[in-house]
Short mmCIF file of C-alpha atoms in Angstrom, two decimals:
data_model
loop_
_atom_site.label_atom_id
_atom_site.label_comp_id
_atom_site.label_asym_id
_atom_site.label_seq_id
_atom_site.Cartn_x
_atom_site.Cartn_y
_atom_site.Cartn_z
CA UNK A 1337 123.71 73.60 95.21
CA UNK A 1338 122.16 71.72 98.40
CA UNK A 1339 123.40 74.24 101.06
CA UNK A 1340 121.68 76.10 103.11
CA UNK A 1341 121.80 79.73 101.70
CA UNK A 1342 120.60 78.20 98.57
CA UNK A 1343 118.26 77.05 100.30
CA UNK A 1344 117.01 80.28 101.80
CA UNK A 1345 117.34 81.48 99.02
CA UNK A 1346 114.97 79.85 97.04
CA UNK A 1347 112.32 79.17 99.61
CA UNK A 1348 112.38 83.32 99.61
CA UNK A 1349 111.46 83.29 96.07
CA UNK A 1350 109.08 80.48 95.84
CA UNK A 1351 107.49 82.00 98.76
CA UNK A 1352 105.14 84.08 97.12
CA UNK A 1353 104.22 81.95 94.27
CA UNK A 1354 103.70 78.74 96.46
CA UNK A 1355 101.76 80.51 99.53
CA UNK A 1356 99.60 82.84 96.86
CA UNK A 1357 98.94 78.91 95.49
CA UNK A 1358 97.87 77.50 98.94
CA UNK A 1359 95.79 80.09 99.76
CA UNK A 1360 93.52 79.38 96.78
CA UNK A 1361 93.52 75.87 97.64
CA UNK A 1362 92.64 76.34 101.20
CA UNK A 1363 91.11 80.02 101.20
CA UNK A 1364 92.27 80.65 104.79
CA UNK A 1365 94.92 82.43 105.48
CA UNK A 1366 96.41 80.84 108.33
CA UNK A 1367 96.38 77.49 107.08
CA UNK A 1368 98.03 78.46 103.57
CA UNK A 1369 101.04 79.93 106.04
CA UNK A 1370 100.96 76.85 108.20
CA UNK A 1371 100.94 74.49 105.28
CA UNK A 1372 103.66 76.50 103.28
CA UNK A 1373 105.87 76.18 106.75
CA UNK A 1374 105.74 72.65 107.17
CA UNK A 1375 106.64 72.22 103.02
CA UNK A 1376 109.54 74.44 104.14
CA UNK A 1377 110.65 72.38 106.63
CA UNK A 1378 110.26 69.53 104.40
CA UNK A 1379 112.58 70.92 102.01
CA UNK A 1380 115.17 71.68 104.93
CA UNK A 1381 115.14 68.29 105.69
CA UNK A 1382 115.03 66.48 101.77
CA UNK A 1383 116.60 68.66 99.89
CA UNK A 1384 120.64 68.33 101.40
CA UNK A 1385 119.91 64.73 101.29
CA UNK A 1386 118.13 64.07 97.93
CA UNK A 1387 119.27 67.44 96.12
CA UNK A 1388 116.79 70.12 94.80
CA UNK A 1389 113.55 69.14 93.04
CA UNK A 1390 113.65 70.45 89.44
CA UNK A 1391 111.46 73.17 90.12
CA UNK A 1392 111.23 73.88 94.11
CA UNK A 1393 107.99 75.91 93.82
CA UNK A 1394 105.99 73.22 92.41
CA UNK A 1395 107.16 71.04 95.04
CA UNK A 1396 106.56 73.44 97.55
CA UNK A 1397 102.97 73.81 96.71
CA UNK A 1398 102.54 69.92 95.65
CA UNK A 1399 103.81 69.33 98.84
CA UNK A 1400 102.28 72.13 101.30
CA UNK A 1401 98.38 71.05 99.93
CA UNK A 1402 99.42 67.78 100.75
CA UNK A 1403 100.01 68.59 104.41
CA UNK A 1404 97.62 71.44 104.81
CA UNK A 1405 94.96 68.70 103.70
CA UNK A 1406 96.50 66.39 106.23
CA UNK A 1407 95.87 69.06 108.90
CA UNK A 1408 92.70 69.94 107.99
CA UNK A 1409 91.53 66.03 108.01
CA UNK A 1410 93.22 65.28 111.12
CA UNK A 1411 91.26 68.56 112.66
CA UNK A 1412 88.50 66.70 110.93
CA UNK A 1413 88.94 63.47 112.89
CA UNK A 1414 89.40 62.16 109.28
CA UNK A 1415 91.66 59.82 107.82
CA UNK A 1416 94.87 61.39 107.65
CA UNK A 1417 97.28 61.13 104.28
CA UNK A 1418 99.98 58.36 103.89
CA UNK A 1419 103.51 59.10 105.78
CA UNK A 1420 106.24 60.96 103.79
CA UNK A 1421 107.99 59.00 102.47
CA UNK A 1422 104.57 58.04 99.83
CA UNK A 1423 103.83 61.47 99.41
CA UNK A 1424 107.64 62.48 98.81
CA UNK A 1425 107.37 60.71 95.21
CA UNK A 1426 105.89 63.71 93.74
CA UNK A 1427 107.76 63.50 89.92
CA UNK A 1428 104.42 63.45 88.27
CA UNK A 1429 102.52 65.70 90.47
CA UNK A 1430 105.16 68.52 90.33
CA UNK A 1431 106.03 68.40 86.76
CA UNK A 1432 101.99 68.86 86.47
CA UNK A 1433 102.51 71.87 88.71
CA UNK A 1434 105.15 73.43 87.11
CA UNK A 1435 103.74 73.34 83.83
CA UNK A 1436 101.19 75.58 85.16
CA UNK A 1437 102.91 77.96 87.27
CA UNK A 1438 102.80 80.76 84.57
CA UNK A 1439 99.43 80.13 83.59
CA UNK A 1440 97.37 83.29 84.67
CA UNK A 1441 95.32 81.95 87.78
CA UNK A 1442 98.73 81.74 89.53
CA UNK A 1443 99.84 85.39 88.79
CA UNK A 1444 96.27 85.93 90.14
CA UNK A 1445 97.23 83.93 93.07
CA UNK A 1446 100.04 86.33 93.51
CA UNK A 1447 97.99 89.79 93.19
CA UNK A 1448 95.74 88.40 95.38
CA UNK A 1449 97.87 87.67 98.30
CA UNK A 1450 99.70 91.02 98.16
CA UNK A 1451 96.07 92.33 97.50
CA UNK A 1452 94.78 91.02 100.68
CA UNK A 1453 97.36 91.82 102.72
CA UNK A 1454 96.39 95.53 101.57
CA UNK A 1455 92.98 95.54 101.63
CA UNK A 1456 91.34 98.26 102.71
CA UNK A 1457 89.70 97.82 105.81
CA UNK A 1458 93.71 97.72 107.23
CA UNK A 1459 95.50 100.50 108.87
CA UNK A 1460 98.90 101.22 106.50
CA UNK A 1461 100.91 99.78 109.35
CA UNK A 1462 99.06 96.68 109.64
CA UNK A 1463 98.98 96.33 105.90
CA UNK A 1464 102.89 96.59 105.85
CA UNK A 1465 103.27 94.54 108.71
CA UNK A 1466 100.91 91.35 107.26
CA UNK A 1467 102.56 92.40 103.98
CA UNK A 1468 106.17 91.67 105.27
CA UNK A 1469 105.42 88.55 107.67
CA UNK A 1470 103.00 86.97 105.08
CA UNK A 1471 104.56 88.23 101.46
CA UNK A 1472 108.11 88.40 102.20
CA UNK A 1473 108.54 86.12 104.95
CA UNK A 1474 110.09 88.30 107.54
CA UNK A 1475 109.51 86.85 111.66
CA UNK A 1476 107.64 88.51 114.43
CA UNK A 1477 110.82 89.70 115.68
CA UNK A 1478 112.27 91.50 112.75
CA UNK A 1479 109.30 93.29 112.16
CA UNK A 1480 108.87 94.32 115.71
CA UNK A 1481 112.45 95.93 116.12
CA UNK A 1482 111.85 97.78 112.91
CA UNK A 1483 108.53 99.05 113.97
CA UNK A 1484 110.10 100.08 117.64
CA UNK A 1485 107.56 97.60 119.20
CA UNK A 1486 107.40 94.33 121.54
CA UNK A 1487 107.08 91.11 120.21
CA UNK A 1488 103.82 90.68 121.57
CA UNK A 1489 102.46 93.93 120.12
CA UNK A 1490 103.49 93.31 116.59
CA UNK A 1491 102.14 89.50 116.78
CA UNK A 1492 98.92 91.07 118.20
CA UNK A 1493 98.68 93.69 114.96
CA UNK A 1494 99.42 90.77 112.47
CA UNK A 1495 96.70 88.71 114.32
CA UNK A 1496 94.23 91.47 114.46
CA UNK A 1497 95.07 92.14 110.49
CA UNK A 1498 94.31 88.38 109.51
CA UNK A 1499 91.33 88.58 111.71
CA UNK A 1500 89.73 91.93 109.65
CA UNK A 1501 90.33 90.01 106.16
CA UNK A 1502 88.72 86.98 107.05
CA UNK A 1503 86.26 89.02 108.58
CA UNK A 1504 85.69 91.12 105.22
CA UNK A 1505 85.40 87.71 103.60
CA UNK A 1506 88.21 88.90 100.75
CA UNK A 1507 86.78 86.73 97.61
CA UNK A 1508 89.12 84.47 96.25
CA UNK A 1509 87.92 84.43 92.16
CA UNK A 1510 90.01 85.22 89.73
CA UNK A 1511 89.56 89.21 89.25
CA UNK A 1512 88.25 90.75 86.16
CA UNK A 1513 90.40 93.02 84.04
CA UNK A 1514 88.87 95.97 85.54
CA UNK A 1515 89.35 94.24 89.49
CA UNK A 1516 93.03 93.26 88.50
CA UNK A 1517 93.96 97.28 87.38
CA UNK A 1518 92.42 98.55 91.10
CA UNK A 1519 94.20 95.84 92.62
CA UNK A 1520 97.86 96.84 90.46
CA UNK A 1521 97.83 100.42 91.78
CA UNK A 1522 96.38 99.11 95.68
CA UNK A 1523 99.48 96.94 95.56
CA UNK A 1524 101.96 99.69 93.83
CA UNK A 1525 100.73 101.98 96.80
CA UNK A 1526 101.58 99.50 99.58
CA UNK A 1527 105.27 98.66 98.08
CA UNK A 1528 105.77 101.97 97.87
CA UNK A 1529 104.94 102.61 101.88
CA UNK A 1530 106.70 100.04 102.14
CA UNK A 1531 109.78 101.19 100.72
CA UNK A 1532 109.57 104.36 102.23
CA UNK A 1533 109.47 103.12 105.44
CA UNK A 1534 112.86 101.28 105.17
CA UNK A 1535 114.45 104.83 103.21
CA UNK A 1536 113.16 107.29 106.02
CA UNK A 1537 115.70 105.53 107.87
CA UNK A 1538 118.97 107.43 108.77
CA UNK A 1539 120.68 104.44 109.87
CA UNK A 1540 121.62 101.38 107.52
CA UNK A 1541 122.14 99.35 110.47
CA UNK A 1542 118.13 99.76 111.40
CA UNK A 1543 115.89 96.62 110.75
CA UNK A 1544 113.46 98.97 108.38
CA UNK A 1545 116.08 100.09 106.19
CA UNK A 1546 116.09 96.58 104.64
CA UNK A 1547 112.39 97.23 103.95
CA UNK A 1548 113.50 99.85 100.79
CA UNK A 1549 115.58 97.23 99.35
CA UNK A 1550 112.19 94.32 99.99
CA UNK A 1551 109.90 96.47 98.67
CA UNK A 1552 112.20 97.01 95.10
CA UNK A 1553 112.37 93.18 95.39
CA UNK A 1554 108.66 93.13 95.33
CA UNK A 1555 107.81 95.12 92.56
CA UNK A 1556 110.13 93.42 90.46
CA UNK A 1557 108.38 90.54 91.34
CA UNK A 1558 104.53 92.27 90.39
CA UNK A 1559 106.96 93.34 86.83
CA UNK A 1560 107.45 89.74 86.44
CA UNK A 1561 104.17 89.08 86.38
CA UNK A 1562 103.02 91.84 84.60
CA UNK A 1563 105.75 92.99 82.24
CA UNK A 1564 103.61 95.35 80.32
CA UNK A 1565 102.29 97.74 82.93
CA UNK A 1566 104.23 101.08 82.53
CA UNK A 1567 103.07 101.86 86.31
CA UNK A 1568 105.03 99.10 87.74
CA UNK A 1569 107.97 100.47 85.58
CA UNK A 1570 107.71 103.46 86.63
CA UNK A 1571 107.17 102.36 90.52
CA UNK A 1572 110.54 100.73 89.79
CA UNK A 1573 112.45 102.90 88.59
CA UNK A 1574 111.20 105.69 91.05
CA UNK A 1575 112.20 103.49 93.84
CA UNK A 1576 115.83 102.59 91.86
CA UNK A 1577 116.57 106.43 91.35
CA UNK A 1578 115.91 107.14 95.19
CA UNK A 1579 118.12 104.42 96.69
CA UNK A 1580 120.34 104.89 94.61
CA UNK A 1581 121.08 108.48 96.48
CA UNK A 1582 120.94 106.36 99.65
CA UNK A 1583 124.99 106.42 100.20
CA UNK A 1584 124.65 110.34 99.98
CA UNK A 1585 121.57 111.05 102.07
CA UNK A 1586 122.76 111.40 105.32
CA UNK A 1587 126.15 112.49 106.74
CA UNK A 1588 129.07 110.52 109.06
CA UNK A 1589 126.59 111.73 112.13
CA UNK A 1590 123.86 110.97 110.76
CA UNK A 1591 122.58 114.00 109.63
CA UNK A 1592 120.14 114.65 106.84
CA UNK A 1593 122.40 115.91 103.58
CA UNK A 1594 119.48 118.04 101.35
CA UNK A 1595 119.49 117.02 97.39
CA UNK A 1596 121.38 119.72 96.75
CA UNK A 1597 124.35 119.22 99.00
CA UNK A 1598 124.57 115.25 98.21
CA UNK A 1599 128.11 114.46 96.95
CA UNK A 1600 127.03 112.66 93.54
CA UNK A 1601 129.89 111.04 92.93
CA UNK A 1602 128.28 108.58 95.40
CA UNK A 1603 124.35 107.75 94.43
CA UNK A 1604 124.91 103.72 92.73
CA UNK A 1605 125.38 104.71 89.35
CA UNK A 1606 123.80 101.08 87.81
CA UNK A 1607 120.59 101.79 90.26
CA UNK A 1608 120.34 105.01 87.85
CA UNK A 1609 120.90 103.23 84.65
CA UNK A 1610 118.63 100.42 84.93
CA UNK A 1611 116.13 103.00 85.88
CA UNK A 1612 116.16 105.44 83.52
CA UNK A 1613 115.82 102.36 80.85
CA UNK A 1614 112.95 101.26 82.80
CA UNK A 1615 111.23 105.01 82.26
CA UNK A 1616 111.91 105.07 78.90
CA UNK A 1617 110.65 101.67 77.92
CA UNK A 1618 107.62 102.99 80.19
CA UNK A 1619 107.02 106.10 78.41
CA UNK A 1620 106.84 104.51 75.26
CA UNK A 1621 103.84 103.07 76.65
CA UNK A 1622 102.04 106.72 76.03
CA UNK A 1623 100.07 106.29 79.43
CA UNK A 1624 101.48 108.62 81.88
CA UNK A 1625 100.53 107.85 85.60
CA UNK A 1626 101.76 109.11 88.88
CA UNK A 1627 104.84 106.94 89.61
CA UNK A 1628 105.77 107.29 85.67
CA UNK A 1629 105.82 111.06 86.19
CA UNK A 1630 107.76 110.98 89.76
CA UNK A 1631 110.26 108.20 88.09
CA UNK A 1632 110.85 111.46 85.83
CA UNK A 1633 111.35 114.22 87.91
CA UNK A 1634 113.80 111.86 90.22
CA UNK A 1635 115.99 111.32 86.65
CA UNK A 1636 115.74 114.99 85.91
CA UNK A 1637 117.88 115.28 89.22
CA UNK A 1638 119.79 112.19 88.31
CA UNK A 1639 120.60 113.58 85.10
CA UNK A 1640 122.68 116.24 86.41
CA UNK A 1641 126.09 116.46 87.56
CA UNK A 1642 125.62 119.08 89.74
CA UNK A 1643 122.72 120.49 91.79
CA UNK A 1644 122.61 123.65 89.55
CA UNK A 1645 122.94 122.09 86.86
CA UNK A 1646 119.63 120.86 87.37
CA UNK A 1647 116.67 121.63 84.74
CA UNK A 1648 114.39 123.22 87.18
CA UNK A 1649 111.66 124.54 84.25
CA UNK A 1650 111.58 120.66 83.04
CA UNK A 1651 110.34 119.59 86.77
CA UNK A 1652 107.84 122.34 86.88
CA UNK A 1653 106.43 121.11 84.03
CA UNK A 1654 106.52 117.48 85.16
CA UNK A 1655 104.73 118.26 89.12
CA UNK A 1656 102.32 120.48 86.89
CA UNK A 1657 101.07 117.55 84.96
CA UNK A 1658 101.46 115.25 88.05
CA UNK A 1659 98.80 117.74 89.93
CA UNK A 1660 96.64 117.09 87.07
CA UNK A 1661 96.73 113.71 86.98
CA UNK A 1662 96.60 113.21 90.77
CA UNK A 1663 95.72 116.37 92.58
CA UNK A 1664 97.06 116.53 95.84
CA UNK A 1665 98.16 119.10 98.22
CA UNK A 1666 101.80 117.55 99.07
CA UNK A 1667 102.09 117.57 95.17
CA UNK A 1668 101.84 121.44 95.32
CA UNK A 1669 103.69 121.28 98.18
CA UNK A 1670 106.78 120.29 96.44
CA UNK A 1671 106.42 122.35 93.33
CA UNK A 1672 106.45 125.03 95.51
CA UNK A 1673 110.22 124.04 95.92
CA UNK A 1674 110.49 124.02 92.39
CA UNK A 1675 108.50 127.71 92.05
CA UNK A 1676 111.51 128.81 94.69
CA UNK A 1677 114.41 127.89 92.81
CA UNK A 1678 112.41 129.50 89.40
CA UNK A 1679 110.85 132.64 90.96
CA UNK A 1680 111.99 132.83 94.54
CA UNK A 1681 110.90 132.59 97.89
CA UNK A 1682 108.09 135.02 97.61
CA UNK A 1683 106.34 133.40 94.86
CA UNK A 1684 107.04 130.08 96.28
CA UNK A 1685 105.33 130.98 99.75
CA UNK A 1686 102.23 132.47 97.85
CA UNK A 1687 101.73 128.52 96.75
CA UNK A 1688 102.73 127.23 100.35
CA UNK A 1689 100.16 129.46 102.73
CA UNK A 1690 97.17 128.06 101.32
CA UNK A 1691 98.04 124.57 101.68
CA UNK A 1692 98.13 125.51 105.83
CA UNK A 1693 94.64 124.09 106.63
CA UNK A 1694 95.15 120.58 104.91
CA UNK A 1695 98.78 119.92 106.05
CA UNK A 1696 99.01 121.72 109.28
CA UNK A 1697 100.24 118.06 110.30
CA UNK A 1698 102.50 117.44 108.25
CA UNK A 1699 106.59 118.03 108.97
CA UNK A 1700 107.51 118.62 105.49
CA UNK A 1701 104.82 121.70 105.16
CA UNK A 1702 106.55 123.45 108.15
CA UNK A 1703 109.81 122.51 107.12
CA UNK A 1704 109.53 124.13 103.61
CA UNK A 1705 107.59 127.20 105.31
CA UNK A 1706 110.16 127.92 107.88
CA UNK A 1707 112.53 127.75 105.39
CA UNK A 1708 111.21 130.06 102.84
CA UNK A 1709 109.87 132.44 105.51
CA UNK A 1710 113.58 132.83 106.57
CA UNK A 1711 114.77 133.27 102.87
CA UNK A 1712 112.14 136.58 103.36
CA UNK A 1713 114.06 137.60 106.53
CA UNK A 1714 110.96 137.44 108.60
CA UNK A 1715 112.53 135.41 111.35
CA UNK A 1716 109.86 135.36 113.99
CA UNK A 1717 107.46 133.71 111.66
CA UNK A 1718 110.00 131.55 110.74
CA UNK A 1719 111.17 130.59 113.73
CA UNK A 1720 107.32 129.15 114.85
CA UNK A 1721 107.40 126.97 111.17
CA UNK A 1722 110.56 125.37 112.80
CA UNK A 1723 109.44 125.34 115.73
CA UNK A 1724 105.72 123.09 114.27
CA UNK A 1725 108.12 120.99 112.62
CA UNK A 1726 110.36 119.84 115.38
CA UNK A 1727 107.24 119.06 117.13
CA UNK A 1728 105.99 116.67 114.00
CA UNK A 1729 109.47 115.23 113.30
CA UNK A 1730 109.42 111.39 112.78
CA UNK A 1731 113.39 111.00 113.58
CA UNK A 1732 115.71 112.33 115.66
CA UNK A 1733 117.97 113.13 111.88
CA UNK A 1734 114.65 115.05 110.84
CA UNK A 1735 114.39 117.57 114.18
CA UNK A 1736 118.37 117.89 114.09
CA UNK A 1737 118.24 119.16 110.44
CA UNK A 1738 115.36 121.86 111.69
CA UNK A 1739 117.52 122.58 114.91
CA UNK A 1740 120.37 123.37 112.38
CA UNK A 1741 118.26 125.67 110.13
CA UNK A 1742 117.36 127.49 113.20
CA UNK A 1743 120.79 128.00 114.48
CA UNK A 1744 121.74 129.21 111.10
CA UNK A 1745 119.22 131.43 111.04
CA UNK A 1746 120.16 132.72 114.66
CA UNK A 1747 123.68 133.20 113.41
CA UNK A 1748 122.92 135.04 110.36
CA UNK A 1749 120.47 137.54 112.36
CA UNK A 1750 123.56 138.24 115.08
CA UNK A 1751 125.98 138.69 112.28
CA UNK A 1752 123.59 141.30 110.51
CA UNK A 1753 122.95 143.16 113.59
CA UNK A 1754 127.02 143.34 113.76
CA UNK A 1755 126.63 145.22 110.79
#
């Protein structure tokens, strides 16, 4: 039980809990990481040698304040603490600790680390970034390979990030009931762009497609804390039923395999169990939110063995009370897909072409437009959809798939002037 996985493995978990801790303590960021660090290294050192404490997150924290208080002194030109091997006797102080770790001010502390690592003064890919270096622990390095950047470049964005929060002067009270709900769904939204960043990602071998399987390990973390909110069960299980189509998602090349072409037989049948028993313990909640009503439509496709076996007049219904609940036009935009397979191309395009002005910019708008245009047999208009959407393409795999749609299209044309 000394080794070093197990180790790693449970200064990853305490990580969180202990760091959320120090920086209530010390109410600086930097110093809560530098503090939690040197308890870490502590514990690399002790731990094979003494075995590990009865609860390591209490003795993380017990022993992190100790040293970030020693730093802070020393800075101080104060007297500094007694040497290690006084302040390693901690039996008392931790069993103190750990009798309050599930006491509400430290699930606070927890909300409001994620919290300010998405506050809103943050670009999304700064929050993710401070997110994974300060929440989950990731280095510089990892999240600069993922990201496609330097080194120097991501530790510049993660330094300019904890620079805007302490700027904003992020207050560090225990939120109100009302404070603690905006915070739930600020968090839910940057675990979910989190996770989506890791599941764009054709390749498994990428750095970012570990960030899918972080971010599910985060929100069962926020469940943990909060294991009444039927938004963080349905964030779950929404995030559950899309991985667990990762095996099936893209091809041998690397090529983007549509929902309806996926060989089922390979989406991780116990992702899908756990979350459909997730949605249904949230829906008996009777308060319906966003990620609740995506979790649903994701197990109406999960549901069925085959793609046309699929209940397409269930998922209208679904997407129509999503739109009311959070209007949006990429909401619409995927109905429309829905209002295809229902009522056909036509009907579905009628939805699509108004929706031009607010997602002009947006791949999946183009995609779907080219797409249905070509369905029509009006090529030429199709044709400049495809060609919008190879321009906006995020991955090679995305402007591949439009290439292929295009070719297709090409081919089809020749063969019917044969005729």
């Amino acid at each position: 039980m000394t080794d070093i996985a197990w180790i790693d493995l449970a200064l990853a978990s305490a990580r969180p809990k202990a760091l959320g801790a120090l920086l209530r303590y010390f109410r600086d960021l930097d110093t809560a990481e530098e503090a939690f660090q040197e308890a870490c290294l502590r514990a690399i050192r002790t731990w094979p040698e003494k075995g590990p404490p009865r609860d390591p997150t209490a003795w993380l924290i017990f022993v992190g304040r100790n040293s970030g208080i020693d730093a802070v002194r020393k800075r101080s030109k104060l007297q500094a603490l007694p040497d290690e091997d006084t302040i390693s006797d901690t039996e008392d102080a931790e069993s103190d600790i750990a009798e309050r770790l599930d006491d509400s001010h430290y699930r606070d502390d927890i909300l409001r680390l994620l919290f300010i690592c998405c506050h809103p003064d943050l670009p999304a890919t700064q929050q993710i970034a401070l997110a994974l270096r300060i929440v989950s622990g990731l280095s510089v390095p990892q999240i600069a390979r993922a990201f496609l950047v330097s080194e120097s470049a991501m530790e510049q964005r993660i330094t300019r990030a904890k620079a805007r929060v302490a700027k904003a002067g992020v207050p560090f009270e225990t939120p109100s009931s009302e404070e603690r709900a905006e915070r739930l769904s600020i968090v839910s939204t940057m675990i979910y762009l989190i996770f989506n960043e890791g599941y764009s990602q054709a390749d498994p071998r990428h750095e970012a497609a570990a960030f899918s399987d972080e971010a599910i390990r985060l929100a069962r973390l926020m469940l943990r804390i909060f294991p009444a909110e039927p938004e963080l069960m349905g964030l779950l299980a929404l995030m559950l039923l899309q991985i667990s189509r990762r095996p099936a998602r893209f091809s041998a090349e690397d090529e983007i395999v549509l929902l309806e072409d996926q060989d089922r037989s390979l989406w991780n049948q116990l992702f899908i169990n756990e979350a459909l028993a997730l949605l249904d313990k949230a829906l008996r909640h009777r308060q319906p939110g966003p990620y609740q009503l995506q979790a649903a439509i994701a197990a109406v496709h999960s549901r069925a063995k085959r793609a046309e076996d699929t209940d397409w007049v269930e998922i209208d219904l679904l997407y129509r009370a999503l739109e009311r609940i959070q209007p949006s036009p990429v909401i619409t935009l995927n109905r429309a897909v829905v209002i295809s397979k229902l009522h056909g191309p036509e009907a579905a395009l009628d939805l699509v072409d108004p929706l031009g002005e607010k997602l002009d910019g947006y791949f999946y708008y183009h995609g779907l437009r080219g797409n249905l245009l070509k369905q029509l047999g009006r090529h030429g208009q199709a044709r400049e959809a495809f060609d919008r959407a190879i321009a906006l393409a995020h991955s090679a795999a995305e402007a591949a798939h439009i290439r292929r749609q295009i070719d297709k299209m090409q081919q089809e044309a020749g063969q019917a002037a044969v005729k």
